[in-house]
Structure formats: structure tokens, C-alpha cells
Amino acid sequence: MGRLRVEAEFLWAYFRANLKIALEYRVAFWANVFAMLLNDLIWVTFWIFFFTRFPVVQGYDVRDILTIWAVAAFGFGIGVAIFGNCHRFAPIIAEGRLDYYLTLPRPVLLHLLVSQMSVSAWGDALFGLGLYLIVVQPSPPALAGFIAVSLCAGAIIVAHATIACSLAFWLGQAEGVAGAIHDAMILFSTYPTSLFGGIVRVVLFTAVPAGFVAYIPVRYLREFAPWQLGVMIAAAAFYIALAIIVFRQGLRRYESGNLVSVRV
């Protein structure tokens, strides 16, 4: 328990430092946030026009698709804003720059993930929360449920991106592959999962777990069945554990393969 408290304090200190650095350039900070808000708004406007023409698609209406976007944007925004390196550390591994993190008395993966903040992701987070408040006008318990499933979705997105970038331990220059996998995750997370069937649907709950972002949260926010929240928590725990295991296995290969070099 004491170790957990120490790591939480480390995470909080890094978050504050990253935010302070980002706010040193306030105009650039808010420009990035506004640009992402505008980008998300354009996509949502497209879906609103689409559902004006086709009111119901595979059981989804416009409120459902906007809920999908709210969950995905808020979860992604919070996750990537805090763990900003989760989808871009493949080059760090390939170029031997992981050595810096190995020399410090902190958990390597946690330190690596929090060492950068994605400023634009705050725009996603603000958009997702604002969209849900405007569209659903939730009660306090419903808002708490939205935040809970969104944070689980964000944890899954971060863990999946971590697994993708960890492929660099085996593939070397895996930045393109990791980017493609991450982009696929984000893309499918903003489409109704019921549009897909067969093997694609299986993939969306396993290799590219977008179903836990676009399907289960919407069902939970419709029905508020406790088991659905339980599934989200279990899925988040599973993918976090898998990300840690994959990274540690790769790290052993990195260390035993004489890739570690001392930077002077």
C-alpha cells in the first residue's frame, strides 16, 4: 500500500510538472486545445447530418453515436493527456534512448508513459465531457457512470497503445506499425460496433479492443446494469496487466541484447 502511495505521488508530481511546462506557452496550449475541439466538432456534425438522413442504424440513433464520441473523446483525452508517451515511445526503444529511464529508481514503464503530456488531448477531454452534458443532461449518478466507463475506456486505449509501441522490442523500427495499430483502435472506437460482424467483431473485443469503448459503455449508459460496469473494469485491468507483461518481456530482451548504452 505504501508503494502504491509513493507511485501515486510520483505520478501527481510529474503531471503537475508537465502541466506547468505546457502552460508556459499559454497561447500555444489553448490553440492546441481549441484545434482538437474543432476537429471533434466537425466529426460530430457529420454524424448528426448522417442520422438526420438515417435516424436508426443497427439499433443506434444519434444520441447513441454522440455518446460513443463522448466516451471515446473523454477517455482518450484523460488517458493520453496524462500518459502522453503511450503511443509514441517506439522510437525511444529502437534508438536506445530507453537507457535514461533504466538508470533512475522509478518504475520504467510508468516513468516512460508520464514523461510527456499530450496538450491537444485536453481538447478531446473537454469536448467529450461537454458533449455528454449537452446531449444527455445527466443526473449526478448518470454523470458518475459516464466518468467511470470513460476512464476504463481511456485505460484500455493507453494500455493498447503501450502494447503496440512495445513491439519495437522485437521489430526495431516499429513506429509505423504502432501508429497504424493505434489509429485503428481510435477509428473503430468512434463507430457503432454493431455495424461489424463475424471475425471483425471478434477482433474488436480482442486484438483491437474498440468494442470496450464503443459498445459496452453505450449499453451501460442506456441500462445501467452493474455487470456492464464490471465488464469494463475487468477489461481495463486485463489490458493494463497485458501491457505490463508485454513491456517487461520486451525489456528483458532489450537488456540482454546489449542494447543498453550509457549516455555521457
Coordinates of C-alpha atoms in Angstrom, one line a residue:
M1 CA 0.0 0.0 0.0
G2 CA 2.9 2.3 0.8
R3 CA 4.5 1.6 -2.6
L4 CA 1.2 2.4 -4.3
R5 CA 1.1 5.8 -2.5
V6 CA 4.6 6.6 -3.4
E7 CA 3.9 5.9 -7.1
A8 CA 0.7 7.9 -7.0
E9 CA 2.7 10.9 -5.6
F10 CA 5.3 10.4 -8.3
L11 CA 2.5 10.4 -11.0
W12 CA 0.9 13.5 -9.5
A13 CA 4.3 15.4 -9.3
Y14 CA 5.0 14.5 -12.9
F15 CA 1.5 15.6 -14.0
R16 CA 1.9 19.0 -12.3
A17 CA 5.3 19.5 -13.8
N18 CA 4.1 18.6 -17.3
L19 CA 1.1 20.9 -17.0
K20 CA 3.3 23.7 -15.7
I21 CA 5.6 23.3 -18.7
A22 CA 2.7 23.2 -21.1
L23 CA 1.2 26.4 -19.6
E24 CA 4.5 28.3 -20.1
Y25 CA 3.2 28.8 -23.6
R26 CA -0.4 29.6 -22.9
V27 CA -1.3 30.7 -26.4
A28 CA 0.1 27.5 -28.0
F29 CA -1.6 25.5 -25.2
W30 CA -5.1 26.9 -25.8
A31 CA -4.6 26.9 -29.6
N32 CA -3.9 23.1 -29.5
V33 CA -6.9 22.5 -27.2
F34 CA -9.2 24.6 -29.5
A35 CA -7.9 22.9 -32.6
M36 CA -8.8 19.5 -31.2
L37 CA -12.2 20.7 -30.0
L38 CA -12.9 22.0 -33.6
N39 CA -11.7 18.7 -35.1
D40 CA -14.1 16.7 -32.9
L41 CA -16.9 19.1 -33.6
I42 CA -16.5 18.6 -37.3
W43 CA -16.8 14.8 -37.0
V44 CA -19.8 15.0 -34.7
T45 CA -21.5 17.4 -37.1
F46 CA -21.0 14.8 -39.8
W47 CA -22.7 12.2 -37.7
I48 CA -25.6 14.5 -36.9
F49 CA -26.3 15.1 -40.6
F50 CA -25.9 11.3 -41.2
F51 CA -28.5 10.4 -38.6
T52 CA -30.8 13.1 -39.9
R53 CA -31.0 11.1 -43.1
F54 CA -30.9 7.7 -41.5
P55 CA -32.5 8.0 -38.0
V56 CA -31.6 4.5 -36.8
V57 CA -28.7 2.3 -37.9
Q58 CA -28.3 -1.2 -36.5
G59 CA -30.2 -0.1 -33.3
Y60 CA -28.1 3.1 -32.9
D61 CA -29.6 6.6 -33.0
V62 CA -28.0 10.0 -33.0
R63 CA -27.9 10.1 -29.2
D64 CA -26.1 6.8 -29.1
I65 CA -23.4 7.8 -31.6
L66 CA -22.9 11.1 -29.7
T67 CA -22.5 9.1 -26.5
I68 CA -19.9 6.9 -28.2
W69 CA -18.0 10.0 -29.2
A70 CA -18.3 11.5 -25.7
V71 CA -16.9 8.3 -24.1
A72 CA -14.1 7.9 -26.6
A73 CA -13.1 11.6 -26.5
F74 CA -13.2 11.9 -22.8
G75 CA -11.5 8.6 -22.1
F76 CA -8.8 9.2 -24.7
G77 CA -8.3 12.8 -23.7
I78 CA -7.7 12.0 -20.0
G79 CA -5.6 8.9 -20.7
V80 CA -3.3 10.4 -23.3
A81 CA -3.1 13.8 -21.6
I82 CA -1.6 12.2 -18.5
F83 CA 0.3 9.3 -20.2
G84 CA 1.3 11.3 -23.2
N85 CA 4.1 8.9 -24.3
C86 CA 1.9 5.8 -24.5
H87 CA 1.5 6.0 -28.3
R88 CA 4.9 7.4 -29.3
F89 CA 7.7 5.6 -27.4
A90 CA 8.5 3.1 -30.1
P91 CA 11.4 5.2 -31.5
I92 CA 12.7 5.6 -27.9
I93 CA 13.2 1.8 -27.8
A94 CA 14.5 1.5 -31.3
E95 CA 17.1 4.2 -30.9
G96 CA 18.4 3.0 -27.5
R97 CA 17.0 6.1 -25.7
L98 CA 15.3 3.9 -23.1
D99 CA 18.6 3.8 -21.2
Y100 CA 17.8 7.1 -19.5
Y101 CA 14.8 5.5 -17.8
L102 CA 16.7 2.4 -16.8
T103 CA 19.2 4.4 -14.7
L104 CA 16.6 6.0 -12.5
P105 CA 15.0 4.4 -9.4
R106 CA 11.4 4.6 -10.7
P107 CA 9.2 2.0 -12.5
V108 CA 10.5 2.1 -16.1
L109 CA 7.1 1.8 -17.8
L110 CA 5.3 4.3 -15.6
H111 CA 8.1 6.9 -15.9
L112 CA 8.2 6.4 -19.7
L113 CA 4.5 6.9 -20.1
V114 CA 4.2 10.0 -17.9
S115 CA 7.3 11.7 -19.2
Q116 CA 5.3 13.7 -21.8
M117 CA 1.9 15.3 -21.8
S118 CA -0.3 15.5 -24.9
V119 CA -1.6 19.0 -24.8
S120 CA -4.2 18.5 -27.6
A121 CA -5.7 15.6 -25.7
W122 CA -7.1 18.1 -23.2
G123 CA -9.3 19.4 -26.1
D124 CA -10.7 15.8 -26.5
A125 CA -11.4 15.5 -22.8
L126 CA -13.2 18.9 -22.6
F127 CA -15.2 18.0 -25.8
G128 CA -16.2 14.6 -24.5
L129 CA -17.4 15.9 -21.2
G130 CA -19.2 18.9 -22.7
L131 CA -20.9 16.8 -25.4
Y132 CA -22.3 14.3 -22.8
L133 CA -23.5 17.1 -20.6
I134 CA -25.3 18.9 -23.5
V135 CA -26.7 15.8 -25.2
V136 CA -27.8 13.7 -22.3
Q137 CA -28.2 16.3 -19.5
P138 CA -27.4 13.5 -17.0
S139 CA -28.3 13.2 -13.4
P140 CA -25.3 13.1 -10.9
P141 CA -25.4 9.2 -10.8
A142 CA -25.5 9.1 -14.6
L143 CA -22.6 11.5 -14.9
A144 CA -20.6 9.4 -12.4
G145 CA -21.4 6.4 -14.5
F146 CA -20.2 8.2 -17.6
I147 CA -16.9 9.2 -16.0
A148 CA -16.4 5.6 -14.7
V149 CA -16.8 3.9 -18.1
S150 CA -14.9 6.6 -19.8
L151 CA -11.9 6.3 -17.5
C152 CA -12.0 2.5 -18.1
A153 CA -12.1 3.1 -21.9
G154 CA -9.2 5.5 -21.5
A155 CA -7.2 2.9 -19.6
I156 CA -7.8 0.4 -22.4
I157 CA -6.7 2.9 -25.0
V158 CA -3.5 3.7 -23.2
A159 CA -2.7 0.0 -22.5
H160 CA -3.4 -1.0 -26.1
A161 CA -1.1 1.8 -27.4
T162 CA 1.6 0.7 -24.9
I163 CA 1.4 -2.9 -26.3
A164 CA 1.6 -1.6 -29.8
C165 CA 4.7 0.6 -29.1
S166 CA 6.3 -2.3 -27.2
L167 CA 6.5 -4.2 -30.5
A168 CA 9.7 -2.2 -31.1
F169 CA 11.5 -4.5 -28.7
W170 CA 11.1 -7.2 -31.3
L171 CA 10.6 -5.3 -34.6
G172 CA 13.1 -2.5 -34.1
Q173 CA 11.7 0.4 -36.1
A174 CA 8.1 -0.2 -35.3
E175 CA 6.9 3.4 -35.2
G176 CA 4.8 3.0 -38.4
V177 CA 3.3 -0.3 -37.2
A178 CA 2.5 1.0 -33.7
G179 CA 0.9 4.1 -35.2
A180 CA -1.3 2.1 -37.6
I181 CA -2.5 -0.1 -34.7
H182 CA -3.2 2.9 -32.5
D183 CA -5.0 4.7 -35.3
A184 CA -7.2 1.6 -36.0
M185 CA -8.1 1.5 -32.3
I186 CA -9.2 5.1 -32.3
L187 CA -11.0 4.8 -35.6
F188 CA -13.1 1.8 -34.6
S189 CA -13.8 3.3 -31.2
T190 CA -15.9 6.0 -32.8
Y191 CA -18.1 3.7 -34.9
P192 CA -21.0 1.6 -33.7
T193 CA -19.7 -1.9 -33.0
S194 CA -22.9 -3.4 -34.2
L195 CA -22.0 -2.5 -37.8
F196 CA -19.4 -5.2 -37.8
G197 CA -19.9 -9.0 -37.5
G198 CA -18.0 -12.3 -37.7
I199 CA -14.3 -12.2 -37.3
V200 CA -14.1 -8.4 -37.3
R201 CA -16.4 -8.3 -34.3
V202 CA -14.1 -10.8 -32.5
V203 CA -11.1 -8.6 -33.3
L204 CA -12.9 -5.6 -31.9
F205 CA -13.1 -7.3 -28.5
T206 CA -9.6 -8.8 -28.5
A207 CA -6.7 -7.6 -30.7
V208 CA -8.2 -4.1 -31.3
P209 CA -10.5 -3.8 -28.3
A210 CA -12.6 -0.9 -29.6
G211 CA -15.7 -2.7 -28.6
F212 CA -15.0 -1.8 -25.0
V213 CA -15.0 1.8 -26.0
A214 CA -17.9 2.0 -28.5
Y215 CA -20.2 -0.8 -27.4
I216 CA -20.2 -1.7 -23.7
P217 CA -20.2 1.9 -22.4
V218 CA -23.2 2.8 -24.5
R219 CA -25.1 -0.2 -23.3
Y220 CA -24.2 0.7 -19.7
L221 CA -25.3 4.3 -20.1
R222 CA -28.6 3.1 -21.5
E223 CA -29.4 0.4 -19.0
F224 CA -27.0 1.0 -16.0
A225 CA -26.7 -2.7 -15.4
P226 CA -23.9 -3.3 -12.8
W227 CA -22.4 -6.3 -14.8
Q228 CA -21.7 -3.9 -17.7
L229 CA -19.6 -1.7 -15.5
G230 CA -17.9 -4.8 -14.1
V231 CA -17.0 -5.9 -17.6
M232 CA -15.4 -2.5 -18.3
I233 CA -13.4 -2.6 -15.1
A234 CA -12.3 -6.2 -15.8
A235 CA -11.3 -5.4 -19.4
A236 CA -9.3 -2.4 -18.2
A237 CA -7.5 -4.4 -15.6
F238 CA -6.8 -7.2 -18.2
Y239 CA -5.3 -4.9 -20.8
I240 CA -3.3 -3.0 -18.2
A241 CA -1.8 -6.2 -17.0
L242 CA -1.2 -7.4 -20.5
A243 CA 0.6 -4.2 -21.4
I244 CA 2.9 -4.5 -18.3
I245 CA 3.7 -8.1 -19.1
V246 CA 4.5 -7.4 -22.8
F247 CA 6.6 -4.4 -21.9
R248 CA 8.6 -6.3 -19.2
Q249 CA 9.2 -9.2 -21.6
G250 CA 10.5 -6.8 -24.2
L251 CA 12.6 -5.0 -21.6
R252 CA 14.4 -8.2 -20.7
R253 CA 15.2 -8.7 -24.4
Y254 CA 16.4 -5.1 -24.6
E255 CA 18.7 -5.5 -21.6
S256 CA 20.0 -9.0 -22.5
G257 CA 20.6 -8.0 -26.1
N258 CA 23.4 -5.5 -25.2
L259 CA 21.3 -2.6 -26.5
V260 CA 21.8 -0.6 -23.3
S261 CA 24.3 2.2 -23.7
V262 CA 25.5 4.8 -21.3
R263 CA 24.8 8.4 -22.4
V264 CA 27.5 10.8 -21.2

